[in-house]
Coordinates of C-alpha atoms in Angstrom, one line a residue:
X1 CA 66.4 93.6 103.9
X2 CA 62.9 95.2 104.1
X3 CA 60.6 92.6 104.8
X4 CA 58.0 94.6 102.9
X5 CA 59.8 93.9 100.3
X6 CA 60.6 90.6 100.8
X7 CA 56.8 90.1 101.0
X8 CA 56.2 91.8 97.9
X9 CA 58.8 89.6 96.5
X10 CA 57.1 86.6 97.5
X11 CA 53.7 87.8 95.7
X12 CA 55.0 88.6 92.6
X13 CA 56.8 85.0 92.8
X14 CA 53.4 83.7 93.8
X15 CA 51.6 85.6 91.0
X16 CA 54.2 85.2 88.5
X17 CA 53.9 81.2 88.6
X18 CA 50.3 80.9 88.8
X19 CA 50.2 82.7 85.3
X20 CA 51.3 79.3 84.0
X21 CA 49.0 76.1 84.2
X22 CA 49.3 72.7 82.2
X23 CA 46.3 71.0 80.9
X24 CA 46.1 67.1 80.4
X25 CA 46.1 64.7 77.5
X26 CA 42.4 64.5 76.3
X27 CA 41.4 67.7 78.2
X28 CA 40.1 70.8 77.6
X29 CA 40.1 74.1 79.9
X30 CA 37.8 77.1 79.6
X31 CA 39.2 80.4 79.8
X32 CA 37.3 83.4 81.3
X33 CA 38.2 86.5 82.3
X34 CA 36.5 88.9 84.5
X35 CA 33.1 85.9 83.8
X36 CA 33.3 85.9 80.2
X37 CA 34.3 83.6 78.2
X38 CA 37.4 84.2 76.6
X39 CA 39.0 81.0 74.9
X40 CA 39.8 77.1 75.2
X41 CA 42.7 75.8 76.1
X42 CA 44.4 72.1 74.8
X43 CA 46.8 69.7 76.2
X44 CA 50.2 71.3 77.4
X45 CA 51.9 74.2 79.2
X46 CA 49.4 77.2 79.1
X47 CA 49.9 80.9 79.7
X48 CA 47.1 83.5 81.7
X49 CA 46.6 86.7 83.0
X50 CA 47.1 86.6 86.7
X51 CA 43.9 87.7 88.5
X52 CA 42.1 88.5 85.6
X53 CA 41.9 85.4 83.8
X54 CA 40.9 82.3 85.6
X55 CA 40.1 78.6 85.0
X56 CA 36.1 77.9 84.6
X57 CA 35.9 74.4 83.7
X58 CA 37.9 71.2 82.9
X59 CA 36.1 68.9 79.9
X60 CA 36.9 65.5 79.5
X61 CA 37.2 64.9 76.1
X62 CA 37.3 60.9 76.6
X63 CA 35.2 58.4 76.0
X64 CA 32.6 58.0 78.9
X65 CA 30.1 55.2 79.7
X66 CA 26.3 55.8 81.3
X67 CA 24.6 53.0 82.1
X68 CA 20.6 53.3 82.4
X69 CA 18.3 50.8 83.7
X70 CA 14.8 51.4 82.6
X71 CA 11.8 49.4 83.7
X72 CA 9.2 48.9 81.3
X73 CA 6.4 46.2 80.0
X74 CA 5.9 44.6 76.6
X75 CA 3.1 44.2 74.1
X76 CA 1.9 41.2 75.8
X77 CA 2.4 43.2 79.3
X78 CA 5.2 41.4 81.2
X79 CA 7.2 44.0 83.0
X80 CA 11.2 43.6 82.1
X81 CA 14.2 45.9 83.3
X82 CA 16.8 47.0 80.5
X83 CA 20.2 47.7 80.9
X84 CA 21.1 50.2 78.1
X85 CA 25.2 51.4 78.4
X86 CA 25.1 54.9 76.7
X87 CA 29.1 55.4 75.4
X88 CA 29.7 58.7 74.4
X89 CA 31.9 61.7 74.4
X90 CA 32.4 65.9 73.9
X91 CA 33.3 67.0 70.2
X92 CA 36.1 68.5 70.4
X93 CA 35.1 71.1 68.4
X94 CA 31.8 72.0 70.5
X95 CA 33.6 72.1 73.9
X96 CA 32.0 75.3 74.6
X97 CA 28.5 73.7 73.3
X98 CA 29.0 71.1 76.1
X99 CA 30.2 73.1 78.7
X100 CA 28.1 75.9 78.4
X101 CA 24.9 75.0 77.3
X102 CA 24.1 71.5 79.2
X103 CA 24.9 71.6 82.9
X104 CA 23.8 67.9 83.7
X105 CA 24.5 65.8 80.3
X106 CA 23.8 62.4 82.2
X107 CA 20.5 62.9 83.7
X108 CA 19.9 64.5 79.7
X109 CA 21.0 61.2 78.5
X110 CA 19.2 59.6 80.9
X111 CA 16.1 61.2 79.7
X112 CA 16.5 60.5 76.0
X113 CA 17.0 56.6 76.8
X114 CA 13.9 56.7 78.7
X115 CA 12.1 58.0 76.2
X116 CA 13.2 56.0 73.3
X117 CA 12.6 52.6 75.1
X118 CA 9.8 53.3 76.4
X119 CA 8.1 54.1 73.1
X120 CA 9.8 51.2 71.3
X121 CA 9.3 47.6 73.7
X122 CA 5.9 48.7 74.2
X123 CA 5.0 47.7 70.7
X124 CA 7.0 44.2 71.0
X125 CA 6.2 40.6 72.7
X126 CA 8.6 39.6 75.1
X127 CA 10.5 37.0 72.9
X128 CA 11.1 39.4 70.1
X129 CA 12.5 41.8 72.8
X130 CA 15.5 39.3 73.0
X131 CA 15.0 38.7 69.3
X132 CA 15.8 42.7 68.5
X133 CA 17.1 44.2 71.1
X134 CA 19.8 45.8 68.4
X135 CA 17.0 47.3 66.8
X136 CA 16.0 48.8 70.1
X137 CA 19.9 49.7 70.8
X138 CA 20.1 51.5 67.0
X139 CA 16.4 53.6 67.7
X140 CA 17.9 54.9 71.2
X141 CA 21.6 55.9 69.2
X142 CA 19.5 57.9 66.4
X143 CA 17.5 59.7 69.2
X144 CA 20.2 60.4 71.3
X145 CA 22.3 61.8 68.3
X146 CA 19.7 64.1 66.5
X147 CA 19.5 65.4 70.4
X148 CA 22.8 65.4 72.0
X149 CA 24.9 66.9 68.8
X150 CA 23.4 70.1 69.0
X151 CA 24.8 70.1 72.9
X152 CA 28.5 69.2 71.4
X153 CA 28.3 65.8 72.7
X154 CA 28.8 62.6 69.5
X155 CA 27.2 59.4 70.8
X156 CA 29.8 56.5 69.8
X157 CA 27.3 53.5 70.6
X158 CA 24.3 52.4 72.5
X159 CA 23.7 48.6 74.0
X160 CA 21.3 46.7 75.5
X161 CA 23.4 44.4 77.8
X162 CA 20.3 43.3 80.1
X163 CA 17.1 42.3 79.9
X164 CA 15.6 40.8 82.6
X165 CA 12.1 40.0 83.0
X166 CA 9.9 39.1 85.9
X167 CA 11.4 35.8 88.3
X168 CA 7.9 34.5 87.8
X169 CA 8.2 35.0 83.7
X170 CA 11.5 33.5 83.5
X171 CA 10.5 30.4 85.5
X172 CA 7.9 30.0 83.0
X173 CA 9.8 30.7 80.1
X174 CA 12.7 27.7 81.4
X175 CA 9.8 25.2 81.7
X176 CA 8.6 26.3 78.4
X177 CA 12.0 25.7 77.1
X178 CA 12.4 22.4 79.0
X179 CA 9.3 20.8 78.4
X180 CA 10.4 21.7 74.4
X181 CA 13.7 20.0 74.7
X182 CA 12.3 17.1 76.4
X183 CA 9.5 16.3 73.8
X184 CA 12.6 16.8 71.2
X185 CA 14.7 14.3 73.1
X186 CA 11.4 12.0 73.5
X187 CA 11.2 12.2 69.9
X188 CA 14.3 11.2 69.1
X189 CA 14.3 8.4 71.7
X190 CA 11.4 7.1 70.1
X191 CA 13.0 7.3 66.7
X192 CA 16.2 5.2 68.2
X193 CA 13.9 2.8 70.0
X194 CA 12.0 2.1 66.4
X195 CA 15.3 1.8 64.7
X196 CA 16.6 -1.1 67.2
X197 CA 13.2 -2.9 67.2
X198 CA 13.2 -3.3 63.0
X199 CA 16.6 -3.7 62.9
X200 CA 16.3 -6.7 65.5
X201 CA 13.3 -8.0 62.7
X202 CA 15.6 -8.2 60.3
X203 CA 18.0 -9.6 62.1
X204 CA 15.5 -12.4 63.5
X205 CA 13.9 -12.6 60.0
X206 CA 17.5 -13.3 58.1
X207 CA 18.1 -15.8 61.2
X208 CA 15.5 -17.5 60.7
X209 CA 15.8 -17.9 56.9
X210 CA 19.0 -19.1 57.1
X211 CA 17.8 -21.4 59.8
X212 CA 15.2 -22.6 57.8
X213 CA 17.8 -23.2 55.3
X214 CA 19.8 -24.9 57.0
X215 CA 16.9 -27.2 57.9
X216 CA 15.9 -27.5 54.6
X217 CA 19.2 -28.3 53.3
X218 CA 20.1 -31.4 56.3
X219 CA 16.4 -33.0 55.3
X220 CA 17.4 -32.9 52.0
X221 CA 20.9 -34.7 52.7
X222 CA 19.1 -37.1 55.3
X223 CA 16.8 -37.9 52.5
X224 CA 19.2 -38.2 49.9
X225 CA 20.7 -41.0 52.3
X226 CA 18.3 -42.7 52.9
X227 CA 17.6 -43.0 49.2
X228 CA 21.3 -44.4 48.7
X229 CA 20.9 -46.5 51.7
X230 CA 17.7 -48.2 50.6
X231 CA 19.2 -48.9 47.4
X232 CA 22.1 -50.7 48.3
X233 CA 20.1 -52.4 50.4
X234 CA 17.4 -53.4 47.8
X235 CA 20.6 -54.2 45.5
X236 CA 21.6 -57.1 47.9
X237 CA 18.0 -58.7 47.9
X238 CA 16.3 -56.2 50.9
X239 CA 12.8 -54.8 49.6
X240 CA 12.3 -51.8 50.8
X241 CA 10.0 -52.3 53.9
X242 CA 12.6 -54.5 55.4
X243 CA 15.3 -51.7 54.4
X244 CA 13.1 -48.9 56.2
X245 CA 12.9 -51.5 59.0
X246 CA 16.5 -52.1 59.3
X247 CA 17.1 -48.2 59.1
X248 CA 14.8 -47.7 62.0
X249 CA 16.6 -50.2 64.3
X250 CA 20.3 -48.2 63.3
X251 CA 18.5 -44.6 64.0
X252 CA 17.3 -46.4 67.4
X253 CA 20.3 -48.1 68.8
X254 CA 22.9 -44.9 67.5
X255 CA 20.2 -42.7 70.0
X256 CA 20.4 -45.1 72.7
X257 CA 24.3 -44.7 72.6
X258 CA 24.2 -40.9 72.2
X259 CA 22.0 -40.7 75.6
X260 CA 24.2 -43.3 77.2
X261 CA 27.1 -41.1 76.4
X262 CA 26.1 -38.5 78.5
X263 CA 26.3 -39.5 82.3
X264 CA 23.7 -36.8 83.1
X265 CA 21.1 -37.2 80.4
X266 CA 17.8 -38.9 81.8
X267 CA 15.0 -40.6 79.8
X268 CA 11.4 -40.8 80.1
X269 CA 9.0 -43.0 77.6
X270 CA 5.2 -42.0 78.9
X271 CA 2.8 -44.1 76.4
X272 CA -0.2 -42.6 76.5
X273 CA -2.6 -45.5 77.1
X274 CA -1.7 -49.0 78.1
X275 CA -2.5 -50.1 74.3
X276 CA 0.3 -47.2 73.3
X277 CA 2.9 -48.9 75.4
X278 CA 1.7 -52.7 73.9
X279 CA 1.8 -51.3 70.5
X280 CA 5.7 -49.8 71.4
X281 CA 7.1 -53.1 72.4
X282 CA 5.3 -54.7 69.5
X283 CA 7.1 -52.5 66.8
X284 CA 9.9 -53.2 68.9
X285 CA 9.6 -57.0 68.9
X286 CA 8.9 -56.6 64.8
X287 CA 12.0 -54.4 64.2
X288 CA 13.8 -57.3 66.2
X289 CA 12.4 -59.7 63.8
X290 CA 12.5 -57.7 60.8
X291 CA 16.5 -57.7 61.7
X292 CA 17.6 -60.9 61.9
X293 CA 15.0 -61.8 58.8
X294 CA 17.1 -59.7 57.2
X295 CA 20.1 -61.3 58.5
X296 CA 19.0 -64.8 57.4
X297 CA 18.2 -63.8 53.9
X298 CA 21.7 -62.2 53.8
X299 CA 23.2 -65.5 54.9
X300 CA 21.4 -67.1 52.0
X301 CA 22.7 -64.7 49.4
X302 CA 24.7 -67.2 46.6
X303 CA 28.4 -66.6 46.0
X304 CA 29.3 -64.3 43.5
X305 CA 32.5 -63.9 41.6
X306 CA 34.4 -61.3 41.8
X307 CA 37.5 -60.0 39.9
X308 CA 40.4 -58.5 41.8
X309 CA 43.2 -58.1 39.3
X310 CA 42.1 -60.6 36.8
X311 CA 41.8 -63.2 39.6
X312 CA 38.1 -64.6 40.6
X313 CA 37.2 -64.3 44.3
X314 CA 34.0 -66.3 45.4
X315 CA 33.2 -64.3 48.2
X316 CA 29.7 -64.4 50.5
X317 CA 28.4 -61.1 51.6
X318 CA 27.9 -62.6 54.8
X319 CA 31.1 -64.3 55.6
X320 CA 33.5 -62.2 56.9
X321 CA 36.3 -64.7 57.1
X322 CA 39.1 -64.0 54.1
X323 CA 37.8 -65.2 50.2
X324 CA 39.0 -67.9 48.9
X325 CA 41.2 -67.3 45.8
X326 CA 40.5 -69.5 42.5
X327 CA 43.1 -69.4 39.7

């Protein structure tokens, strides 16, 4: 075979395929032929004139991200950097708009942010920055729209994800915040500590009320028997001096017992004068006295009848041996 014509084979083969192209999902291709634009090709299998038409452009019709940090100051002239992401994408209808009329659409972006930020956090303080930075984020979309349409490009949505002021500022603002939350927690310590202390009042005030009670209440019971006890006493022929006497020399001798109870209890009588000792062991010596008086006149007491069952019983208060039983 003639390989002239098996080389003029091989360039019609070569020619012949390169007539056909495919173009991605969520692409478009430009068309032009001999430099002019001729048409806009979609997704799929696509058909050209060899040599005369050729490829010009590929435009990504997804959605694509631009993030733009911006330094600027505020109203109250602290210097902050903003991160504003910038998500937007080609119309699909404007292809040619965006292709043709806007070489660089980033650094036009770019721009546009700029602009819009810079004319906007001037006119705030620092904490409403933070406060509305979706204001700020919804000023830059509107710009950027009225613009970037007109270039066939839609802007889906604008954010301020950062804003970071000066180290210096942000220390400051942290102790700000700190020194807050502490006089808050001070506050509330305070509250708590004024809370235990009146609760522990009333608690001591109700304790002592029912102490004082309680006090009142075992005065009252030992007076009540002392009453009783001075009127049996009186009722058997004891006035009542000898009765208080003889009630004194009980209370006496039942203490002596309860400290001689206790192996470990000591106890110390200091008079304080030498009469106040004499005058001790005289009450002492009269209480003695005062006792077996008392016994004496007890002794004395006359018989007295008593029925038991329709039986009389002479019996002496003093004689503990068994009464003798008259019929």
């Amino acid at each position: 075979m003639d390989p002239i014509l098996i080389i003029v084979l091989v360039l019609g083969l070569f020619i012949f395929l390169s007539s056909f192209f495919t173009v991605k999902q969520q692409t478009s291709i430009i068309i032009e032929r001999f430099g002019k634009f001729l048409n806009v090709r979609s997704s799929g299998l696509q058909l050209k004139i060899p040599l005369i038409d050729r490829i010009a452009g590929r435009v990504n019709l997804k959605i694509q991200q631009l993030d733009v940090i911006i330094e600027t100051k505020t109203k109250d002239n602290v210097f902050i950097k903003m991160k504003v992401s910038v998500q937007f994408n080609v119309i699909q209808d404007k292809v040619y708009e965006a292709f043709y009329k806007l070489e660089y659409p980033h650094d036009q972006i770019t721009a546009y942010v700029f602009d819009v930020v810079r004319a906007e956090v001037p006119k705030l303080i620092l904490d409403d920055v933070f406060e509305r930075k979706d204001d700020i984020a919804i000023g830059v979309k509107r710009e950027l729209n009225e613009a970037m349409t007109f270039y066939g490009y839609d802007i889906i949505n604008t954010l301020v994800t950062d804003i970071d002021p000066d180290i210096q500022v942000k220390n400051a603002m942290n102790r700000i915040n700190a020194a807050d939350r502490e006089k808050t927690a001070a506050t509330f310590e305070s509250e708590a500590q004024r809370i235990r202390i009146v609760a522990k009042a009333k608690a001591e005030a109700e304790s002592k009320k029912l102490q004082g009670q309680g006090i009142a209440d075992q005065r009252r019971e030992i007076a009540r028997g002392l009453v009783e006890s001075v009127e049996v006493l009186n009722q058997v022929g004891i006035n009542s001096q000898e009765a208080s006497a003889l009630i004194v020399i009980t209370q006496h001798y039942d203490t002596l017992q309860a400290i001689g109870a206790d192996t470990n209890s000591n106890l110390i009588l200091l008079p304080n004068s030498p009469q106040a000792a004499s005058d001790m062991l005289n009450n002492m010596v009269t209480s003695f006295s005062a006792s077996n008086i008392i016994g004496e006149q007890m002794k004395k007491q006359p018989k007295r009848v008593k029925k038991i069952d329709n039986t009389a019983v002479d019996f002496n208060p003093s004689d503990t041996s068994n009464p003798e039983i008259q019929s």
